[in-house]
mmCIF file of C-alpha atoms and ligand atoms in Angstrom:
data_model
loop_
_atom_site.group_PDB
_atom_site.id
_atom_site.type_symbol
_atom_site.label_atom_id
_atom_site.label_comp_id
_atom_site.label_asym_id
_atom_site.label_seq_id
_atom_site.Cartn_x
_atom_site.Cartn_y
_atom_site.Cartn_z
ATOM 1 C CA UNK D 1 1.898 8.175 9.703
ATOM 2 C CA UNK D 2 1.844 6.497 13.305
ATOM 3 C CA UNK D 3 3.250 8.793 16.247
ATOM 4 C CA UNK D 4 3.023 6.493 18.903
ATOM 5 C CA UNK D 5 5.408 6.635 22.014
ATOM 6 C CA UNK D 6 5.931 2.899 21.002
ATOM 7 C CA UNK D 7 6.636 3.535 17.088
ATOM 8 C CA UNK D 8 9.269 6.778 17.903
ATOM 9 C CA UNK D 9 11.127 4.203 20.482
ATOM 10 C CA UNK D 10 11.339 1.607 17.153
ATOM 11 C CA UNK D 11 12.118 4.167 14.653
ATOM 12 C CA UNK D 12 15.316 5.790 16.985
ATOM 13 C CA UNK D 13 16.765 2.291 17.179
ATOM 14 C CA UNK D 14 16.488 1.635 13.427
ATOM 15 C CA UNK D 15 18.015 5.043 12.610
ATOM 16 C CA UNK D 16 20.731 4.726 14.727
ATOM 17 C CA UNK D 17 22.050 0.975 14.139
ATOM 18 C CA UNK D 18 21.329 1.729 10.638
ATOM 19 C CA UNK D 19 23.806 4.732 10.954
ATOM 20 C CA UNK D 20 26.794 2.283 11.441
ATOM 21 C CA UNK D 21 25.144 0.217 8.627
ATOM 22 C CA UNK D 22 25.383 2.251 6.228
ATOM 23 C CA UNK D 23 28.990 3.274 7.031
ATOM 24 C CA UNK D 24 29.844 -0.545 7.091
ATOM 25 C CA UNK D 25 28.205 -0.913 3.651
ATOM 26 C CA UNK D 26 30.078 1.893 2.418
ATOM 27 C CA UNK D 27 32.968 0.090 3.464
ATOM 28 C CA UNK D 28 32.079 -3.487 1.724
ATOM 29 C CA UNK D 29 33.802 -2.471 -1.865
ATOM 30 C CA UNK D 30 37.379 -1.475 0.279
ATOM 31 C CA UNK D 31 37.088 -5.236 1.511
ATOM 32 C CA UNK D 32 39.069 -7.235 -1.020
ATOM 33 C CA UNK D 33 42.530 -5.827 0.568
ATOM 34 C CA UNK D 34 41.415 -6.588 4.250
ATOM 35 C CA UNK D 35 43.292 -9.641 5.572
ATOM 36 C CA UNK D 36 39.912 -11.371 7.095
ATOM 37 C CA UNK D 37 38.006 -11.103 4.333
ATOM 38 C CA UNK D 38 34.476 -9.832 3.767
ATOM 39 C CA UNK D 39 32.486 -12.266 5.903
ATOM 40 C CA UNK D 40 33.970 -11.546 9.511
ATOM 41 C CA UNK D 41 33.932 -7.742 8.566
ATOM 42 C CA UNK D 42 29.622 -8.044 8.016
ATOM 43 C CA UNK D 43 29.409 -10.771 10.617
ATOM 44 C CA UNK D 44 31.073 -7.484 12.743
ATOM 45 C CA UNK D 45 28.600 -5.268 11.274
ATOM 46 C CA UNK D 46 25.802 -7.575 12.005
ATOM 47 C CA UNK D 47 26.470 -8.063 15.812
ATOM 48 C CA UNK D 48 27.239 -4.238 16.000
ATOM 49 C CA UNK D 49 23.971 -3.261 14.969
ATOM 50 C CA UNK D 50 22.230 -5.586 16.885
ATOM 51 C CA UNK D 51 24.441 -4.226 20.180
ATOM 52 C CA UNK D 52 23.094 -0.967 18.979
ATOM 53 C CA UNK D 53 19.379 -2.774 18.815
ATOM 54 C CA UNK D 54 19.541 -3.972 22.011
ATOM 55 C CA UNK D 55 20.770 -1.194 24.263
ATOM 56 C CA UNK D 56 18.429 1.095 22.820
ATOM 57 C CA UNK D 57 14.952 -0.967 23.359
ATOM 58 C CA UNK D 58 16.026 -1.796 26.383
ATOM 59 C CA UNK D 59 17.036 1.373 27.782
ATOM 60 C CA UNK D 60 13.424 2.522 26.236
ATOM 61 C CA UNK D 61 11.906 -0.747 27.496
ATOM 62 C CA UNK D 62 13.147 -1.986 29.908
ATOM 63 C CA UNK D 63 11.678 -5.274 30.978
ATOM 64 C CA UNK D 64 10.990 -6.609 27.655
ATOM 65 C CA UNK D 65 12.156 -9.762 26.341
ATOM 66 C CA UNK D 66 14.250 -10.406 22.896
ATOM 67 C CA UNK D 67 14.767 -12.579 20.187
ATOM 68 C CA UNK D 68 17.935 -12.189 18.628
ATOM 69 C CA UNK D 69 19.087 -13.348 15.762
ATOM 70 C CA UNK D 70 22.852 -13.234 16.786
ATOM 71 C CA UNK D 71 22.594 -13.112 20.743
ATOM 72 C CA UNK D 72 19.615 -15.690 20.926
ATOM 73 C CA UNK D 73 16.843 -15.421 23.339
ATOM 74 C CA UNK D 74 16.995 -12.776 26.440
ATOM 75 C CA UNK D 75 14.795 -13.138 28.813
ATOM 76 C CA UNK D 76 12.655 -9.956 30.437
ATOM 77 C CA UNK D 77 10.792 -9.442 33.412
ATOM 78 C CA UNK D 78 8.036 -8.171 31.424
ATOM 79 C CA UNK D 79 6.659 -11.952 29.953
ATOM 80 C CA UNK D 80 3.992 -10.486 28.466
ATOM 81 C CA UNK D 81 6.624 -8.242 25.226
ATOM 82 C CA UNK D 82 9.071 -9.679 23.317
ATOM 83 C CA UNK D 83 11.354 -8.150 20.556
ATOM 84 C CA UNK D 84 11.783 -10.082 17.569
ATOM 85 C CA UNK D 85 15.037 -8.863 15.371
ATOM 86 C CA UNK D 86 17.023 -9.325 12.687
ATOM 87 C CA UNK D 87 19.766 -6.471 12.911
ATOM 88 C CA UNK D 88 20.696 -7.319 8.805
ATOM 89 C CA UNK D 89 18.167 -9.052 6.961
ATOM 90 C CA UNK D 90 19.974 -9.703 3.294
ATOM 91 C CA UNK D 91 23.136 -10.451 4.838
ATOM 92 C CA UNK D 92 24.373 -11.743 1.760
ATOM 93 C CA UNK D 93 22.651 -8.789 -0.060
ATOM 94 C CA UNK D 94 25.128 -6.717 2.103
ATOM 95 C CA UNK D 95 28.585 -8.509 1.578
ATOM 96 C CA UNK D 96 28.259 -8.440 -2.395
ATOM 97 C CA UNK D 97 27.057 -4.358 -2.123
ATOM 98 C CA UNK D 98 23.551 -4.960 -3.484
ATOM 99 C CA UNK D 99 21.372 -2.524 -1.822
ATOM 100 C CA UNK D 100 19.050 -4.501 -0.837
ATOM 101 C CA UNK D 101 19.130 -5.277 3.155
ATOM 102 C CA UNK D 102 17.095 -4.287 6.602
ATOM 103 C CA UNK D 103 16.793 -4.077 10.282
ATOM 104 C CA UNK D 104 13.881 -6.069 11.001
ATOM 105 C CA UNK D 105 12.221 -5.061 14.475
ATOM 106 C CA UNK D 106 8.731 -7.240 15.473
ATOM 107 C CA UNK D 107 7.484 -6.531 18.993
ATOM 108 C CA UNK D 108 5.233 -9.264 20.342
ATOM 109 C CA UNK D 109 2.136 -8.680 23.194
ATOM 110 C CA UNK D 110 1.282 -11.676 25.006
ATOM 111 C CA UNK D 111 2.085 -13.965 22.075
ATOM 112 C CA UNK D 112 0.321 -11.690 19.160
ATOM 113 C CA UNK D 113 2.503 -9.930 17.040
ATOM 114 C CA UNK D 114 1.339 -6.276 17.175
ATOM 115 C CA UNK D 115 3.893 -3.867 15.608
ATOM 116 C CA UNK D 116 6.556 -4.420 13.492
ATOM 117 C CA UNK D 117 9.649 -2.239 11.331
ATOM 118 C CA UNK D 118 11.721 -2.603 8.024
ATOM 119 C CA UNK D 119 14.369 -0.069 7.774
ATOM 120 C CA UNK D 120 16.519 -0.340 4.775
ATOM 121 C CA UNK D 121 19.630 2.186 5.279
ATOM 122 C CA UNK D 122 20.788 2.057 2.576
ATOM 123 C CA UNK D 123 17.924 3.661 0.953
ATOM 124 C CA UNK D 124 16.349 4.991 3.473
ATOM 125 C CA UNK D 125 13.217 2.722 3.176
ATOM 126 C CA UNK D 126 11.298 3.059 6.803
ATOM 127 C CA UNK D 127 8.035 0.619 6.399
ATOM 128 C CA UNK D 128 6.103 0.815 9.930
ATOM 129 C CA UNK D 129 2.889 -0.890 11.024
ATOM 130 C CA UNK D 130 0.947 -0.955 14.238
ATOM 131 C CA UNK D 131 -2.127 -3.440 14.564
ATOM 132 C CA UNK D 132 -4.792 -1.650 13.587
ATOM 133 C CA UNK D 133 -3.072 1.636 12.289
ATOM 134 C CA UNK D 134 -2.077 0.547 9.001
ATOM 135 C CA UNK D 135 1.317 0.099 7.640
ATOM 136 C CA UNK D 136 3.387 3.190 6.255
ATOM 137 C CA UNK D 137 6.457 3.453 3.931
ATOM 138 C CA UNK D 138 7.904 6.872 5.244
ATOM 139 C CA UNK D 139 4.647 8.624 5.174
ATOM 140 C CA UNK D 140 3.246 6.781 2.619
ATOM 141 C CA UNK D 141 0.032 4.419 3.113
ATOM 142 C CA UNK D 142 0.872 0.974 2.295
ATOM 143 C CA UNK D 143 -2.077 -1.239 0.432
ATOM 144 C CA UNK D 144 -1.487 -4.442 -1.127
ATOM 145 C CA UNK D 145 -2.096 -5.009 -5.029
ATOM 146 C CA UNK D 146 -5.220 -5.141 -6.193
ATOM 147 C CA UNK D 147 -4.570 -7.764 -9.252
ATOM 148 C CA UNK D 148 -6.707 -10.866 -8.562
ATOM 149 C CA UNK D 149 -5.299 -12.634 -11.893
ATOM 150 C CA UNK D 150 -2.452 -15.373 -11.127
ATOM 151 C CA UNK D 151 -1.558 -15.137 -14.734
ATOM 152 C CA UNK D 152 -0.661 -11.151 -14.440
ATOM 153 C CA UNK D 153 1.125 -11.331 -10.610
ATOM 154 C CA UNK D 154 4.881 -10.968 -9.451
ATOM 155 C CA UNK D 155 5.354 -13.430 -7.399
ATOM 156 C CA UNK D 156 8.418 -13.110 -4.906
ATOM 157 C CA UNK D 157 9.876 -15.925 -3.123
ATOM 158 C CA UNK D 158 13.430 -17.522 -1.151
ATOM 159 C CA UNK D 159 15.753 -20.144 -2.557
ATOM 160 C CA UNK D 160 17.614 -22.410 -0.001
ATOM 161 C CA UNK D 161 21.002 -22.264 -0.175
ATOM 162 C CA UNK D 162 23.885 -24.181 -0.789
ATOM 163 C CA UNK D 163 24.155 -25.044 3.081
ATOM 164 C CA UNK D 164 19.707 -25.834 2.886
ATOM 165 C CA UNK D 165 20.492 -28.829 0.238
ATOM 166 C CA UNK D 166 17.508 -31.098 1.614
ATOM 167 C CA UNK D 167 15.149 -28.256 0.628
ATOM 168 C CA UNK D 168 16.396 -28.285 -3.180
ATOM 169 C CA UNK D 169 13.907 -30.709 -4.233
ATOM 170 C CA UNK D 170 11.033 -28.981 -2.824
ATOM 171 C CA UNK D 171 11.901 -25.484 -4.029
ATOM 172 C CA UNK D 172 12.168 -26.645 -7.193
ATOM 173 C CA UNK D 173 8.801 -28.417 -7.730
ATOM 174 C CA UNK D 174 7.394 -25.171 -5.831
ATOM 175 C CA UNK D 175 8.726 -22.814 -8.329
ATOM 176 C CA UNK D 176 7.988 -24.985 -11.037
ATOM 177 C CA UNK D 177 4.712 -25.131 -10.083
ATOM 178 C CA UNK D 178 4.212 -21.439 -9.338
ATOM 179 C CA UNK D 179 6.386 -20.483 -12.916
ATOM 180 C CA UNK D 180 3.817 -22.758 -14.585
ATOM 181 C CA UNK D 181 0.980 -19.761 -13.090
ATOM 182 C CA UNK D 182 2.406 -17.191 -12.500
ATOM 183 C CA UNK D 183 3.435 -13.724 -14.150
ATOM 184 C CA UNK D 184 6.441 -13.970 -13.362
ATOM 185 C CA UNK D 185 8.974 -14.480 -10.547
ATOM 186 C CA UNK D 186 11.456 -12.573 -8.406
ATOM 187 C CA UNK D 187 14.042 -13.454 -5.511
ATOM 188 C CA UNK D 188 15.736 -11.052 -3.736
ATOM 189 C CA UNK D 189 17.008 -12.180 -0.636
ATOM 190 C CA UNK D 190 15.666 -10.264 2.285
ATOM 191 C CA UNK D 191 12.706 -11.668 3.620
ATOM 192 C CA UNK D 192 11.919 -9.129 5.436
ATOM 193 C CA UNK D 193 12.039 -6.385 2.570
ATOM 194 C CA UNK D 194 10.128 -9.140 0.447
ATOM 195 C CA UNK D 195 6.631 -8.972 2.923
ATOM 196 C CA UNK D 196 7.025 -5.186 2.935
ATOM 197 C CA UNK D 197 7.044 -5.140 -1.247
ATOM 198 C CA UNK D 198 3.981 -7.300 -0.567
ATOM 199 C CA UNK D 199 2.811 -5.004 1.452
ATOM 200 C CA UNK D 200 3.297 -2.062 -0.939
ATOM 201 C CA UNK D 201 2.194 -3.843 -3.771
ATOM 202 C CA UNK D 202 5.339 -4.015 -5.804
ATOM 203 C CA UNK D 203 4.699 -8.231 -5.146
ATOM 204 C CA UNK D 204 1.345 -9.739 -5.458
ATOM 205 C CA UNK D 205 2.451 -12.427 -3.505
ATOM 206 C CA UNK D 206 5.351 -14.359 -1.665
ATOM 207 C CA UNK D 207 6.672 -17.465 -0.313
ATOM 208 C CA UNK D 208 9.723 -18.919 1.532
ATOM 209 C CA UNK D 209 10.413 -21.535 3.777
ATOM 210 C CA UNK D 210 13.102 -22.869 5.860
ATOM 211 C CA UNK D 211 12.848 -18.689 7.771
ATOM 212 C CA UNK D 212 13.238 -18.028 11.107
ATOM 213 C CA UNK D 213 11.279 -15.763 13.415
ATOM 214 C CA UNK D 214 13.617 -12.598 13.189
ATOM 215 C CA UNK D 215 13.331 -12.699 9.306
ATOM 216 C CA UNK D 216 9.331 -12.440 9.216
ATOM 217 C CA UNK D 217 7.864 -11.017 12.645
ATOM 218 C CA UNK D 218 8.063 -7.167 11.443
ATOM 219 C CA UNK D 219 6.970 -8.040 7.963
ATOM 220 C CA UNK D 220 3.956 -9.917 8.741
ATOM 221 C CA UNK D 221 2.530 -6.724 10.900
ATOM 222 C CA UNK D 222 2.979 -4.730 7.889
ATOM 223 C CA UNK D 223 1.181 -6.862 5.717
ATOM 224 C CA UNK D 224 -1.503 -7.464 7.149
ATOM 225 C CA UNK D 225 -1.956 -3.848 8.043
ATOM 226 C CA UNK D 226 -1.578 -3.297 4.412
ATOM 227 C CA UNK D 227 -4.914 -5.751 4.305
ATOM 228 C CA UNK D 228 -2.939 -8.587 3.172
ATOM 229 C CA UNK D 229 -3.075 -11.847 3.941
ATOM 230 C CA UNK D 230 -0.444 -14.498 5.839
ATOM 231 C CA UNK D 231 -0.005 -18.088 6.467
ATOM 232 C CA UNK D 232 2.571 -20.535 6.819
ATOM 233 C CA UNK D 233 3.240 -21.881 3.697
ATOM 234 C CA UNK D 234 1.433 -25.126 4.237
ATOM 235 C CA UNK D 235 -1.566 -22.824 4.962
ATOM 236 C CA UNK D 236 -1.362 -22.698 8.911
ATOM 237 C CA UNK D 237 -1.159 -19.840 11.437
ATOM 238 C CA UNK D 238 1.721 -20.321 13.090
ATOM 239 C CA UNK D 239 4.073 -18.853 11.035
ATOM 240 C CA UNK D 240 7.037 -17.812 13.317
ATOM 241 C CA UNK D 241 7.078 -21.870 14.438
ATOM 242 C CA UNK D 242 6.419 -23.076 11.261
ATOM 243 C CA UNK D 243 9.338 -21.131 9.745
ATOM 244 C CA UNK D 244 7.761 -20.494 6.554
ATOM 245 C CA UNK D 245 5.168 -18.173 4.716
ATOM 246 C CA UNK D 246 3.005 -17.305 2.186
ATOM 247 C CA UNK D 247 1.648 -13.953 1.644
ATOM 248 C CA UNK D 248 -0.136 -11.726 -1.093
ATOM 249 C CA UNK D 249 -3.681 -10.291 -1.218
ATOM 250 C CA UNK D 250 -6.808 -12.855 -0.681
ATOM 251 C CA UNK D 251 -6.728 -14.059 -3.957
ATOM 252 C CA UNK D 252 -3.301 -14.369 -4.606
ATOM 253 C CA UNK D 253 -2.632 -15.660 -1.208
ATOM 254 C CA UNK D 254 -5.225 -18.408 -1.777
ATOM 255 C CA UNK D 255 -4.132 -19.465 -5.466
ATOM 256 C CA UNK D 256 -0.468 -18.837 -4.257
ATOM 257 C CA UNK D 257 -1.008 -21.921 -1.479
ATOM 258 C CA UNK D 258 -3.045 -24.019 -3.787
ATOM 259 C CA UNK D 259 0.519 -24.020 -5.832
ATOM 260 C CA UNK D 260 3.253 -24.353 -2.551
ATOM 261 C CA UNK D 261 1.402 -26.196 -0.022
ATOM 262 C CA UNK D 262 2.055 -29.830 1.596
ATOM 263 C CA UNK D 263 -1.084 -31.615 2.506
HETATM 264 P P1 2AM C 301 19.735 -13.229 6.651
HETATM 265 O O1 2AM C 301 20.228 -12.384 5.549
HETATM 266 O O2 2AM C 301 19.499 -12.489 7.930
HETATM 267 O O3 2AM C 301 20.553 -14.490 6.830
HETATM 268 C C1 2AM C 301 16.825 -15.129 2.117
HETATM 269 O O4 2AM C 301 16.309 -16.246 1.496
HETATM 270 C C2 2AM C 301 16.341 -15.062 3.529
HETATM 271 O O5 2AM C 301 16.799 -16.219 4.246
HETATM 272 C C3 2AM C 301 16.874 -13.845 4.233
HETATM 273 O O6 2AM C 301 15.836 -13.287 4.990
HETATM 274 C C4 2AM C 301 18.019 -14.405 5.045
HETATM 275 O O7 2AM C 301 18.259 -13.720 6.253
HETATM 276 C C5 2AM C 301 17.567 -15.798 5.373
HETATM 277 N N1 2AM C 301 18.721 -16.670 5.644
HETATM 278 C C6 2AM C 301 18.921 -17.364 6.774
HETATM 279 N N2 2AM C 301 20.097 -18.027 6.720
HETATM 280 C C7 2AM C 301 20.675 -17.739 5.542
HETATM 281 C C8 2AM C 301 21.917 -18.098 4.911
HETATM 282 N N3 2AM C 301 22.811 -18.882 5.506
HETATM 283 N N4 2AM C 301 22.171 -17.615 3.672
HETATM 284 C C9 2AM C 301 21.283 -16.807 3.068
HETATM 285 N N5 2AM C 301 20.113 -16.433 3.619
HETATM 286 C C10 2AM C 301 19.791 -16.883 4.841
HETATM 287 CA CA1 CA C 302 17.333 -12.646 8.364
#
């Protein structure tokens, strides 16, 4: 487990907004009777967490810059840290009471992402990574799989969605290509959960495009701490501008690309 000063600041922040996330899930099945409807009450369950998010790492940290997936970009006098979060990753997860959403906390050092947390309240899923301490799932060392063989692998990935039409075409010939290969295939809508079950080696690989910084930054800390491997999903490093990924262990990562990438 990693007891840094740094991770115990992370891990009070997740625990805390995820305390009012959990009560707001709780509250998702009451929603059909509410007058605005389930979308405003997560959309108010989102931006509380985040408030939550915020006033803790600051008050911890102060100086530090944040990314924000609801508030946008806050500039610090520290230019040298940024936070990179996603208060509810699996937002749609979370309106239809699927159990499957996270905070999403990356913290960046002079441009190099260097620690990153999943927390998944509703299960109480912490995954935790520090470069070069290894990633952790509760106390738990994380490793990715070991399977080398395409034909064997689970391969997770991200669908666009209705509102992402002019990535339909694409997806498609991807996961045609990759169901053509692979195992078999899963999708289930939290990028930032979906790196950390590469990371534990539930996934032997997975790819998405069309993300956005606050979905991946935590995640790609903890897999490559797990000793897995990331790119964009064209194959480049620059995943948080890119806005896409691929991920899995070096062999899967590699034979994943040949199937996804652009030239
Ligand atoms: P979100 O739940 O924070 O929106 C699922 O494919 C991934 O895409 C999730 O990490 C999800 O993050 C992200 N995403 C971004 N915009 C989305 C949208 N409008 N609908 C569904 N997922 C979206
Ligand atoms: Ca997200």
């Amino acid at each position: 487990m990693i007891r840094s000063a740094l991770m115990n600041v992370m891990t009070a922040a997740a625990l805390k907004a995820g305390r009012g996330l959990k009560r707001d899930f709780g509250e998702v099945e009451n929603l059909q009777v509410s007058v605005k409807g389930p979308g405003d009450f997560v959309s108010a369950a989102d931006k509380r967490a985040e408030k939550v998010l915020y006033e803790e790492l600051v008050k911890a940290r102060p100086g530090y810059g944040f990314v924000l997936e609801e508030s946008g970009e806050i500039e610090g006098p520290d230019k040298s840290h940024t936070w990179i979060i996603d208060p509810l990753d699996g937002t749609t997860n979370f309106l239809h009471g699927l159990p499957i959403f996270a905070i999403s906390i990356g913290l960046q050092r002079e441009g190099q992402l260097v620690a990153g947390l999943v927390y998944n309240p509703a299960t109480d899923d912490m995954i935790i990574a520090e470069k070069g301490q290894g990633a952790y799932l509760n106390n738990r060392r994380l490793r990715v799989a070991a399977r080398r063989d395409m034909g064997e692998a689970l391969i997770g990935c991200g669908i666009p969605h209705i509102g992402k039409a002019d990535g339909h075409a694409r997806f498609r010939a991807e996961f045609d290509a990759v169901m053509g290969k692979a195992g078999n295939i899963r999708r289930l809508g939290s990028a930032a959960l979906d790196l950390c079950f590469v990371a534990a080696g539930n996934y032997d690989g997975f790819w998405e495009r069309d993300l956005q910084s606050w979905d991946m930054a935590a995640g790609i800390v903890i897999v490559r701490e797990a000793g897995g491997y990331v790119t964009d999903a064209d194959g480049g490093a620059d995943m948080l501008a890119k806005g896409s990924i691929c991920a899995g262990n070096d062999a899967i990562h590699r034979a994943l690309l040949g199937l996804v990438k652009q030239p």
